[in-house]
mmCIF file of C-alpha atoms and ligand atoms in Angstrom:
data_model
loop_
_atom_site.group_PDB
_atom_site.id
_atom_site.type_symbol
_atom_site.label_atom_id
_atom_site.label_comp_id
_atom_site.label_asym_id
_atom_site.label_seq_id
_atom_site.Cartn_x
_atom_site.Cartn_y
_atom_site.Cartn_z
ATOM 1 C CA MET A 1 40.048 63.272 74.137
ATOM 2 C CA SER A 2 39.054 60.050 75.858
ATOM 3 C CA PHE A 3 40.608 56.600 75.592
ATOM 4 C CA PRO A 4 38.929 53.308 76.384
ATOM 5 C CA ARG A 5 40.178 51.987 79.710
ATOM 6 C CA PRO A 6 40.182 48.482 81.143
ATOM 7 C CA ALA A 7 37.024 47.676 83.090
ATOM 8 C CA GLY A 8 37.428 48.118 86.821
ATOM 9 C CA VAL A 9 40.288 50.579 86.559
ATOM 10 C CA SER A 10 39.344 54.048 87.634
ATOM 11 C CA ARG A 11 40.548 57.038 85.673
ATOM 12 C CA ASN A 12 42.480 58.161 88.730
ATOM 13 C CA ARG A 13 44.440 54.962 89.117
ATOM 14 C CA LEU A 14 45.193 54.920 85.437
ATOM 15 C CA THR A 15 46.446 58.493 85.505
ATOM 16 C CA THR A 16 48.656 57.753 88.508
ATOM 17 C CA GLY A 17 50.078 54.728 86.750
ATOM 18 C CA VAL A 18 50.836 56.635 83.579
ATOM 19 C CA LEU A 19 52.439 59.445 85.551
ATOM 20 C CA ALA A 20 54.558 57.013 87.571
ATOM 21 C CA ALA A 21 55.753 55.336 84.375
ATOM 22 C CA GLY A 22 56.612 58.733 82.963
ATOM 23 C CA VAL A 23 58.646 59.611 86.032
ATOM 24 C CA VAL A 24 60.567 56.323 85.886
ATOM 25 C CA LEU A 25 61.240 56.788 82.178
ATOM 26 C CA ALA A 26 62.376 60.396 82.614
ATOM 27 C CA SER A 27 64.748 59.467 85.420
ATOM 28 C CA LEU A 28 66.127 56.574 83.374
ATOM 29 C CA LEU A 29 66.814 58.848 80.437
ATOM 30 C CA ALA A 30 68.399 61.578 82.515
ATOM 31 C CA SER A 31 70.361 59.582 85.097
ATOM 32 C CA PRO A 32 74.155 59.500 84.846
ATOM 33 C CA ALA A 33 73.986 55.696 85.055
ATOM 34 C CA ALA A 34 71.851 55.507 81.938
ATOM 35 C CA LEU A 35 74.181 57.877 80.118
ATOM 36 C CA ALA A 36 77.170 55.775 81.130
ATOM 37 C CA ASP A 37 75.375 52.700 79.800
ATOM 38 C CA LYS A 38 74.788 54.445 76.535
ATOM 39 C CA THR A 39 78.418 55.443 76.047
ATOM 40 C CA GLU A 40 79.634 51.997 77.163
ATOM 41 C CA ASP A 41 77.310 50.401 74.619
ATOM 42 C CA ALA A 42 78.651 52.700 71.919
ATOM 43 C CA ILE A 43 82.265 51.836 72.809
ATOM 44 C CA GLN A 44 81.528 48.116 72.796
ATOM 45 C CA TYR A 45 79.644 48.420 69.540
ATOM 46 C CA ARG A 46 82.416 50.170 67.620
ATOM 47 C CA GLN A 47 85.129 47.895 69.064
ATOM 48 C CA ALA A 48 83.089 44.857 68.025
ATOM 49 C CA VAL A 49 82.729 46.219 64.485
ATOM 50 C CA PHE A 50 86.481 46.879 64.278
ATOM 51 C CA GLN A 51 87.194 43.343 65.486
ATOM 52 C CA THR A 52 84.817 41.916 62.901
ATOM 53 C CA LEU A 53 86.433 44.065 60.258
ATOM 54 C CA ALA A 54 89.916 42.860 61.239
ATOM 55 C CA TRP A 55 88.705 39.241 61.166
ATOM 56 C CA GLN A 56 87.683 39.710 57.531
ATOM 57 C CA PHE A 57 90.742 41.754 56.618
ATOM 58 C CA SER A 58 93.563 39.579 57.891
ATOM 59 C CA PRO A 59 93.002 36.487 55.646
ATOM 60 C CA MET A 60 92.971 38.855 52.658
ATOM 61 C CA GLY A 61 96.352 40.136 53.801
ATOM 62 C CA ALA A 62 97.652 36.584 54.107
ATOM 63 C CA MET A 63 96.477 35.874 50.544
ATOM 64 C CA VAL A 64 98.057 38.916 48.930
ATOM 65 C CA LYS A 65 101.292 38.232 50.798
ATOM 66 C CA GLY A 66 101.320 34.597 49.659
ATOM 67 C CA LYS A 67 101.041 33.262 53.204
ATOM 68 C CA GLN A 68 97.732 31.654 52.356
ATOM 69 C CA ASP A 69 96.606 30.217 48.993
ATOM 70 C CA TYR A 70 94.633 32.737 46.975
ATOM 71 C CA ASP A 71 91.002 31.708 46.824
ATOM 72 C CA ALA A 72 89.140 34.108 44.540
ATOM 73 C CA GLU A 73 85.718 33.302 45.975
ATOM 74 C CA GLU A 74 86.822 33.679 49.586
ATOM 75 C CA PHE A 75 88.657 36.910 48.804
ATOM 76 C CA ARG A 76 85.634 38.389 47.075
ATOM 77 C CA THR A 77 83.291 37.415 49.923
ATOM 78 C CA ARG A 78 85.579 38.932 52.540
ATOM 79 C CA ALA A 79 86.136 42.091 50.513
ATOM 80 C CA GLU A 80 82.367 42.580 50.118
ATOM 81 C CA ARG A 81 81.893 42.095 53.862
ATOM 82 C CA LEU A 82 84.682 44.565 54.578
ATOM 83 C CA ALA A 83 83.122 47.213 52.337
ATOM 84 C CA LEU A 84 79.867 46.866 54.284
ATOM 85 C CA LEU A 85 81.507 46.805 57.702
ATOM 86 C CA ALA A 86 83.509 49.904 56.789
ATOM 87 C CA GLN A 87 80.264 51.895 56.937
ATOM 88 C CA MET A 88 79.397 50.804 60.444
ATOM 89 C CA PRO A 89 81.809 51.830 63.246
ATOM 90 C CA TRP A 90 81.233 55.579 62.914
ATOM 91 C CA GLU A 91 77.810 55.791 64.518
ATOM 92 C CA GLY A 92 79.430 54.415 67.681
ATOM 93 C CA PHE A 93 81.581 57.529 68.088
ATOM 94 C CA ILE A 94 79.075 59.491 70.140
ATOM 95 C CA ALA A 95 79.630 62.499 72.397
ATOM 96 C CA GLY A 96 81.126 61.609 75.752
ATOM 97 C CA SER A 97 82.400 58.184 74.676
ATOM 98 C CA TYR A 98 86.124 58.976 74.913
ATOM 99 C CA ASP A 99 86.659 58.085 78.569
ATOM 100 C CA GLY A 100 86.642 54.662 80.117
ATOM 101 C CA ASP A 101 87.434 51.392 78.434
ATOM 102 C CA THR A 102 88.399 52.832 75.077
ATOM 103 C CA ASP A 103 91.482 53.614 73.008
ATOM 104 C CA ALA A 104 89.675 56.276 71.003
ATOM 105 C CA LEU A 105 91.181 59.721 71.557
ATOM 106 C CA SER A 106 88.978 62.666 72.485
ATOM 107 C CA LYS A 107 90.551 64.414 69.514
ATOM 108 C CA ILE A 108 87.864 62.637 67.480
ATOM 109 C CA GLU A 109 85.326 64.937 69.091
ATOM 110 C CA SER A 110 87.354 68.120 68.644
ATOM 111 C CA ASP A 111 88.415 67.257 65.085
ATOM 112 C CA ARG A 112 85.408 65.372 63.782
ATOM 113 C CA ALA A 113 85.899 66.590 60.206
ATOM 114 C CA GLY A 114 89.418 65.125 60.059
ATOM 115 C CA PHE A 115 88.189 61.862 61.535
ATOM 116 C CA ASP A 116 85.247 61.654 59.128
ATOM 117 C CA LYS A 117 87.612 62.180 56.209
ATOM 118 C CA ARG A 118 89.636 59.140 57.266
ATOM 119 C CA ALA A 119 86.467 57.115 57.779
ATOM 120 C CA GLU A 120 85.438 58.133 54.264
ATOM 121 C CA ALA A 121 88.834 56.974 52.945
ATOM 122 C CA LEU A 122 88.313 53.500 54.409
ATOM 123 C CA MET A 123 84.851 53.285 52.856
ATOM 124 C CA THR A 124 86.171 54.350 49.443
ATOM 125 C CA GLN A 125 89.240 52.108 49.465
ATOM 126 C CA SER A 126 87.428 49.030 50.769
ATOM 127 C CA ARG A 127 84.770 49.499 48.091
ATOM 128 C CA ALA A 128 87.539 49.681 45.476
ATOM 129 C CA LEU A 129 89.038 46.504 46.975
ATOM 130 C CA ALA A 130 85.723 44.677 46.605
ATOM 131 C CA ASP A 131 85.492 45.868 42.993
ATOM 132 C CA ALA A 132 89.072 44.739 42.313
ATOM 133 C CA ALA A 133 88.294 41.356 43.888
ATOM 134 C CA ALA A 134 85.757 40.679 41.151
ATOM 135 C CA SER A 135 88.494 41.002 38.514
ATOM 136 C CA GLN A 136 90.716 38.428 40.254
ATOM 137 C CA ASP A 137 93.874 40.223 39.139
ATOM 138 C CA LEU A 138 96.189 39.418 42.034
ATOM 139 C CA ASP A 139 98.607 42.296 41.379
ATOM 140 C CA ALA A 140 95.768 44.806 41.346
ATOM 141 C CA LEU A 141 94.372 43.205 44.496
ATOM 142 C CA ARG A 142 97.706 43.449 46.227
ATOM 143 C CA SER A 143 98.107 47.161 45.595
ATOM 144 C CA GLN A 144 94.485 47.919 46.457
ATOM 145 C CA PHE A 145 94.877 45.905 49.666
ATOM 146 C CA VAL A 146 97.852 48.085 50.605
ATOM 147 C CA GLU A 147 95.837 51.256 49.878
ATOM 148 C CA THR A 148 93.076 50.000 52.159
ATOM 149 C CA ALA A 149 95.481 48.988 54.938
ATOM 150 C CA LYS A 150 97.001 52.483 54.822
ATOM 151 C CA THR A 151 93.628 53.960 55.762
ATOM 152 C CA CYS A 152 93.532 51.772 58.918
ATOM 153 C CA LYS A 153 97.016 52.721 59.949
ATOM 154 C CA GLY A 154 96.628 56.410 59.128
ATOM 155 C CA CYS A 155 93.563 56.761 61.300
ATOM 156 C CA HIS A 156 94.993 54.717 64.181
ATOM 157 C CA GLN A 157 98.100 56.897 64.267
ATOM 158 C CA GLN A 158 96.006 60.038 64.569
ATOM 159 C CA TYR A 159 92.959 59.052 66.583
ATOM 160 C CA ARG A 160 93.743 55.900 68.570
ATOM 161 C CA ALA A 161 95.952 55.471 71.624
ATOM 162 C CA ASP A 162 98.582 52.802 70.990
HETATM 163 C C1 LIG B 201 88.640 56.654 60.748
HETATM 164 C C2 LIG B 201 89.429 55.981 61.741
HETATM 165 C C3 LIG B 201 89.701 54.513 61.681
HETATM 166 C C4 LIG B 201 89.880 53.703 60.582
HETATM 167 C C5 LIG B 201 89.843 54.082 59.115
HETATM 168 C C6 LIG B 201 90.128 52.381 61.093
HETATM 169 N N1 LIG B 201 90.114 52.379 62.454
HETATM 170 FE FE1 LIG B 201 90.443 50.780 63.661
HETATM 171 N N2 LIG B 201 90.050 51.930 65.286
HETATM 172 C C7 LIG B 201 89.841 53.283 65.283
HETATM 173 C C8 LIG B 201 89.632 53.757 66.634
HETATM 174 C C9 LIG B 201 89.380 55.203 67.052
HETATM 175 C C10 LIG B 201 89.736 52.636 67.473
HETATM 176 C C11 LIG B 201 89.583 52.592 68.995
HETATM 177 C C12 LIG B 201 88.124 52.245 69.332
HETATM 178 C C13 LIG B 201 87.862 52.199 70.807
HETATM 179 O O1 LIG B 201 88.683 51.632 71.560
HETATM 180 O O2 LIG B 201 86.816 52.725 71.233
HETATM 181 C C14 LIG B 201 90.018 51.501 66.588
HETATM 182 C C15 LIG B 201 90.171 50.196 67.033
HETATM 183 C C16 LIG B 201 90.465 49.123 66.232
HETATM 184 C C17 LIG B 201 90.669 47.769 66.704
HETATM 185 C C18 LIG B 201 90.601 47.315 68.165
HETATM 186 C C19 LIG B 201 89.156 47.043 68.569
HETATM 187 C C20 LIG B 201 89.056 46.665 70.045
HETATM 188 O O3 LIG B 201 88.698 45.515 70.334
HETATM 189 O O4 LIG B 201 89.342 47.504 70.911
HETATM 190 C C21 LIG B 201 90.942 46.991 65.603
HETATM 191 C C22 LIG B 201 91.203 45.503 65.587
HETATM 192 C C23 LIG B 201 90.899 47.863 64.443
HETATM 193 N N3 LIG B 201 90.604 49.156 64.865
HETATM 194 C C24 LIG B 201 91.125 47.446 63.156
HETATM 195 C C25 LIG B 201 91.022 48.269 62.042
HETATM 196 C C26 LIG B 201 91.231 47.830 60.685
HETATM 197 C C27 LIG B 201 91.661 46.431 60.269
HETATM 198 C C28 LIG B 201 91.019 48.901 59.880
HETATM 199 C C29 LIG B 201 91.115 48.990 58.383
HETATM 200 C C30 LIG B 201 90.595 47.942 57.562
HETATM 201 C C31 LIG B 201 90.653 50.015 60.749
HETATM 202 N N4 LIG B 201 90.668 49.591 62.048
HETATM 203 C C32 LIG B 201 90.358 51.277 60.288
HETATM 204 C C33 LIG B 201 89.792 54.098 64.174
HETATM 205 C C34 LIG B 201 89.871 53.656 62.862
#
């Protein structure tokens, strides 16, 4: 197979260049530094999602506890956001990302099925909370909020250092 090459560039120089790029790429992918970057990125990613999730969750808590006026529209918006965010942290729990600047326990790796079950519970309960928010029945919202909050706490107790 032959590819068009820029005028003035010999096949040899082109081949050398391509090979050199390949070597750089391979060493980037394999180097411990690149791996560390990857796990650090994953840790930062999941922590950022959890922070975003907590930012949405806490005003809902204030509303169901009567510490903040209930605003149906705001509650519904936050509950919808929460249900979406609840799907997102899990891809950040990659192999080798349980050392360093993280509170995640390595147990997540050894007991992934148990962890996934708790992640699933948050997704289910936060979806139910968003559905309840549409009905604007404050009592129903309150109890569904508590069910959702239990999934946070349950997982933290098992899989997060305090
Ligand atoms: C399936 C397990 C699981 C569920 C469910 C869960 N979390 Fe977490 N959460 C974790 C783990 C593990 C960490 C530690 C992440 C790390 O440090 O790498 C964490 C960390 C956090 C953090 C700290 C983030 C940071 O900056 O270090 C907050 C805030 C948080 N979670 C809020 C929540 C809230 C609110 C809920 C429920 C709405 C929730 N989490 C549900 C497992 C879970």
